[in-house]
PDB file of C-alpha atoms in Angstrom:
ATOM      1  CA  PRO A   1      34.883  48.224  20.002  1.00  0.00           C
ATOM      2  CA  PHE A   2      32.163  47.348  17.480  1.00  0.00           C
ATOM      3  CA  ILE A   3      30.703  48.620  14.235  1.00  0.00           C
ATOM      4  CA  ILE A   4      27.194  48.105  12.984  1.00  0.00           C
ATOM      5  CA  CYS A   5      27.576  47.788   9.242  1.00  0.00           C
ATOM      6  CA  LYS A   6      25.303  47.781   6.239  1.00  0.00           C
ATOM      7  CA  SER A   7      25.270  44.549   4.273  1.00  0.00           C
ATOM      8  CA  GLU A   8      27.057  46.221   1.344  1.00  0.00           C
ATOM      9  CA  GLU A   9      30.032  46.825   3.671  1.00  0.00           C
ATOM     10  CA  ASN A  10      30.446  43.049   4.046  1.00  0.00           C
ATOM     11  CA  PRO A  11      30.012  41.737   0.492  1.00  0.00           C
ATOM     12  CA  GLY A  12      29.792  38.067  -0.335  1.00  0.00           C
ATOM     13  CA  PRO A  13      27.911  35.059   1.000  1.00  0.00           C
ATOM     14  CA  MET A  14      28.094  36.266   4.627  1.00  0.00           C
ATOM     15  CA  SER A  15      26.781  39.788   3.980  1.00  0.00           C
ATOM     16  CA  TYR A  16      24.017  39.323   6.560  1.00  0.00           C
ATOM     17  CA  LYS A  17      26.637  39.402   9.341  1.00  0.00           C
ATOM     18  CA  CYS A  18      26.609  43.073  10.296  1.00  0.00           C
ATOM     19  CA  ILE A  19      28.297  43.345  13.678  1.00  0.00           C
ATOM     20  CA  LYS A  20      32.005  43.974  13.201  1.00  0.00           C
ATOM     21  CA  ILE A  21      34.432  43.703  16.104  1.00  0.00           C
ATOM     22  CA  GLU A  22      38.197  43.862  15.625  1.00  0.00           C
ATOM     23  CA  GLY A  23      37.854  43.038  11.929  1.00  0.00           C
ATOM     24  CA  GLU A  24      35.566  40.016  12.433  1.00  0.00           C
ATOM     25  CA  TYR A  25      31.939  39.918  11.336  1.00  0.00           C
ATOM     26  CA  TYR A  26      29.295  38.353  13.574  1.00  0.00           C
ATOM     27  CA  TYR A  27      25.632  37.560  13.093  1.00  0.00           C
ATOM     28  CA  GLY A  28      24.485  38.492  16.566  1.00  0.00           C
ATOM     29  CA  LYS A  29      25.044  38.831  20.260  1.00  0.00           C
ATOM     30  CA  HIS A  30      23.664  36.342  22.796  1.00  0.00           C
ATOM     31  CA  LEU A  31      23.477  37.444  26.427  1.00  0.00           C
ATOM     32  CA  MET A  32      22.884  34.702  28.999  1.00  0.00           C
ATOM     33  CA  MET A  33      22.131  35.927  32.503  1.00  0.00           C
ATOM     34  CA  THR A  34      21.579  34.112  35.783  1.00  0.00           C
ATOM     35  CA  ALA A  35      20.170  36.221  38.625  1.00  0.00           C
ATOM     36  CA  VAL A  36      19.694  34.449  41.958  1.00  0.00           C
ATOM     37  CA  GLY A  37      17.780  35.434  45.074  1.00  0.00           C
ATOM     38  CA  CYS A  38      15.396  37.859  43.371  1.00  0.00           C
ATOM     39  CA  ASN A  39      12.419  39.584  44.984  1.00  0.00           C
ATOM     40  CA  GLU A  40       8.754  38.565  44.654  1.00  0.00           C
ATOM     41  CA  ALA A  41       8.225  40.587  41.461  1.00  0.00           C
ATOM     42  CA  LEU A  42       9.788  37.609  39.688  1.00  0.00           C
ATOM     43  CA  MET A  43       6.698  35.504  40.460  1.00  0.00           C
ATOM     44  CA  ASP A  44       4.049  37.904  39.104  1.00  0.00           C
ATOM     45  CA  ILE A  45       2.879  37.241  35.537  1.00  0.00           C
ATOM     46  CA  PRO A  46       1.739  40.831  34.737  1.00  0.00           C
ATOM     47  CA  THR A  47       5.040  42.196  36.095  1.00  0.00           C
ATOM     48  CA  MET A  48       7.021  39.757  33.971  1.00  0.00           C
ATOM     49  CA  LYS A  49       5.057  40.655  30.837  1.00  0.00           C
ATOM     50  CA  GLN A  50       5.786  44.324  31.478  1.00  0.00           C
ATOM     51  CA  PHE A  51       9.447  43.452  32.090  1.00  0.00           C
ATOM     52  CA  LEU A  52       9.699  41.945  28.599  1.00  0.00           C
ATOM     53  CA  VAL A  53       8.073  45.010  27.037  1.00  0.00           C
ATOM     54  CA  SER A  54      10.228  47.471  28.999  1.00  0.00           C
ATOM     55  CA  LEU A  55      13.480  45.580  28.448  1.00  0.00           C
ATOM     56  CA  SER A  56      12.850  45.385  24.707  1.00  0.00           C
ATOM     57  CA  ASP A  57      12.238  49.121  24.556  1.00  0.00           C
ATOM     58  CA  ASP A  58      15.143  50.000  26.873  1.00  0.00           C
ATOM     59  CA  ILE A  59      17.698  48.176  24.717  1.00  0.00           C
ATOM     60  CA  GLY A  60      16.303  49.560  21.470  1.00  0.00           C
ATOM     61  CA  MET A  61      14.562  46.487  20.089  1.00  0.00           C
ATOM     62  CA  VAL A  62      11.366  46.438  18.039  1.00  0.00           C
ATOM     63  CA  ARG A  63       8.772  44.149  19.616  1.00  0.00           C
ATOM     64  CA  PHE A  64       6.746  41.772  17.458  1.00  0.00           C
ATOM     65  CA  GLY A  65       3.431  40.897  19.071  1.00  0.00           C
ATOM     66  CA  ASP A  66       2.673  40.658  22.755  1.00  0.00           C
ATOM     67  CA  PRO A  67       4.865  38.903  25.319  1.00  0.00           C
ATOM     68  CA  ILE A  68       3.869  35.412  26.446  1.00  0.00           C
ATOM     69  CA  VAL A  69       4.387  34.447  30.100  1.00  0.00           C
ATOM     70  CA  GLU A  70       3.057  31.244  31.694  1.00  0.00           C
ATOM     71  CA  ARG A  71       3.704  29.259  34.872  1.00  0.00           C
ATOM     72  CA  PHE A  72       4.839  25.635  34.482  1.00  0.00           C
ATOM     73  CA  GLY A  73       6.139  22.792  36.636  1.00  0.00           C
ATOM     74  CA  GLU A  74       5.421  21.224  39.990  1.00  0.00           C
ATOM     75  CA  GLY A  75       6.975  21.566  43.438  1.00  0.00           C
ATOM     76  CA  GLU A  76      10.418  23.103  43.472  1.00  0.00           C
ATOM     77  CA  GLN A  77      10.467  23.002  39.653  1.00  0.00           C
ATOM     78  CA  THR A  78       7.598  25.530  39.411  1.00  0.00           C
ATOM     79  CA  GLY A  79       8.365  28.779  37.663  1.00  0.00           C
ATOM     80  CA  LEU A  80       7.529  31.115  34.833  1.00  0.00           C
ATOM     81  CA  SER A  81       8.633  30.916  31.224  1.00  0.00           C
ATOM     82  CA  GLY A  82       8.384  33.953  29.005  1.00  0.00           C
ATOM     83  CA  VAL A  83       9.160  35.090  25.497  1.00  0.00           C
ATOM     84  CA  GLN A  84       9.066  38.361  23.613  1.00  0.00           C
ATOM     85  CA  LEU A  85       9.724  38.091  19.912  1.00  0.00           C
ATOM     86  CA  ILE A  86      11.681  41.015  18.530  1.00  0.00           C
ATOM     87  CA  THR A  87      12.242  41.766  14.861  1.00  0.00           C
ATOM     88  CA  THR A  88      15.919  40.891  15.312  1.00  0.00           C
ATOM     89  CA  SER A  89      15.326  37.618  17.282  1.00  0.00           C
ATOM     90  CA  ALA A  90      13.942  37.007  20.810  1.00  0.00           C
ATOM     91  CA  ILE A  91      14.132  37.626  24.538  1.00  0.00           C
ATOM     92  CA  THR A  92      13.317  34.582  26.682  1.00  0.00           C
ATOM     93  CA  PHE A  93      13.404  33.720  30.375  1.00  0.00           C
ATOM     94  CA  HIS A  94      12.723  30.982  32.889  1.00  0.00           C
ATOM     95  CA  THR A  95      12.313  31.405  36.645  1.00  0.00           C
ATOM     96  CA  ASN A  96      12.190  29.264  39.753  1.00  0.00           C
ATOM     97  CA  ASP A  97       9.476  30.305  42.225  1.00  0.00           C
ATOM     98  CA  GLN A  98      10.881  28.549  45.284  1.00  0.00           C
ATOM     99  CA  TYR A  99      14.409  29.937  45.060  1.00  0.00           C
ATOM    100  CA  ARG A 100      13.490  33.077  43.085  1.00  0.00           C
ATOM    101  CA  ASP A 101      16.150  32.450  40.497  1.00  0.00           C
ATOM    102  CA  PHE A 102      15.979  34.008  37.041  1.00  0.00           C
ATOM    103  CA  TYR A 103      17.513  32.780  33.776  1.00  0.00           C
ATOM    104  CA  LEU A 104      17.419  35.291  30.922  1.00  0.00           C
ATOM    105  CA  ASP A 105      18.515  35.044  27.294  1.00  0.00           C
ATOM    106  CA  VAL A 106      18.663  37.985  24.910  1.00  0.00           C
ATOM    107  CA  PHE A 107      19.702  37.222  21.345  1.00  0.00           C
ATOM    108  CA  SER A 108      19.743  39.816  18.604  1.00  0.00           C
ATOM    109  CA  CYS A 109      21.505  40.555  15.350  1.00  0.00           C
ATOM    110  CA  LYS A 110      21.172  44.197  16.426  1.00  0.00           C
ATOM    111  CA  TRP A 111      23.770  45.337  18.953  1.00  0.00           C
ATOM    112  CA  PHE A 112      22.660  46.063  22.526  1.00  0.00           C
ATOM    113  CA  GLU A 113      24.448  46.934  25.743  1.00  0.00           C
ATOM    114  CA  SER A 114      24.609  44.130  28.318  1.00  0.00           C
ATOM    115  CA  SER A 115      25.014  46.701  31.070  1.00  0.00           C
ATOM    116  CA  LEU A 116      21.538  48.076  30.298  1.00  0.00           C
ATOM    117  CA  VAL A 117      20.034  44.598  30.631  1.00  0.00           C
ATOM    118  CA  ALA A 118      21.775  44.132  33.988  1.00  0.00           C
ATOM    119  CA  GLU A 119      20.581  47.543  35.186  1.00  0.00           C
ATOM    120  CA  VAL A 120      16.942  46.734  34.358  1.00  0.00           C
ATOM    121  CA  VAL A 121      17.163  43.363  36.134  1.00  0.00           C
ATOM    122  CA  ARG A 122      18.849  44.840  39.219  1.00  0.00           C
ATOM    123  CA  THR A 123      16.280  47.623  39.482  1.00  0.00           C
ATOM    124  CA  LEU A 124      13.202  45.435  39.110  1.00  0.00           C
ATOM    125  CA  PHE A 125      14.239  42.176  40.820  1.00  0.00           C
ATOM    126  CA  ASN A 126      16.989  43.174  43.289  1.00  0.00           C
ATOM    127  CA  PRO A 127      18.911  39.887  42.926  1.00  0.00           C
ATOM    128  CA  ALA A 128      21.522  38.777  45.438  1.00  0.00           C
ATOM    129  CA  ASN A 129      23.885  37.969  42.555  1.00  0.00           C
ATOM    130  CA  ILE A 130      24.019  38.284  38.767  1.00  0.00           C
ATOM    131  CA  THR A 131      26.301  36.486  36.334  1.00  0.00           C
ATOM    132  CA  ILE A 132      26.389  37.328  32.636  1.00  0.00           C
ATOM    133  CA  SER A 133      27.918  35.561  29.671  1.00  0.00           C
ATOM    134  CA  ASP A 134      28.029  37.306  26.312  1.00  0.00           C
ATOM    135  CA  VAL A 135      28.605  35.226  23.203  1.00  0.00           C
ATOM    136  CA  LEU A 136      29.173  36.664  19.752  1.00  0.00           C
ATOM    137  CA  ARG A 137      27.444  34.305  17.342  1.00  0.00           C
ATOM    138  CA  GLN A 138      29.217  33.728  14.050  1.00  0.00           C
TER     139      GLN A 138
END
């Protein structure tokens, strides 16, 4: 359903758009995931740093620098925020400690499979439910 093209295959002012689906060129793919009712791994900073490293590698991204994960907030708003820069954009997340909910964004101008992201999240965090929205960014 998609083609990864070289910029010379899409000449003109939009040549940087190199994901082609049904004749349309796109700059990148943006996955937005909500996973609710996760296990306690979601609350552990070293685990979440390793998650960012592993996810990047599993979906074929090139990491830039080390992941950053910190805990913020107070009361029921407390949770972790994390980011892993990748050479084709970024992977970011926010969590909620009290409810063990997980909000993940993966944006890249390099194609990746959403099903792989879901598999990694299911395996590590065992959520009660996952919803995913994929947006092709023009």
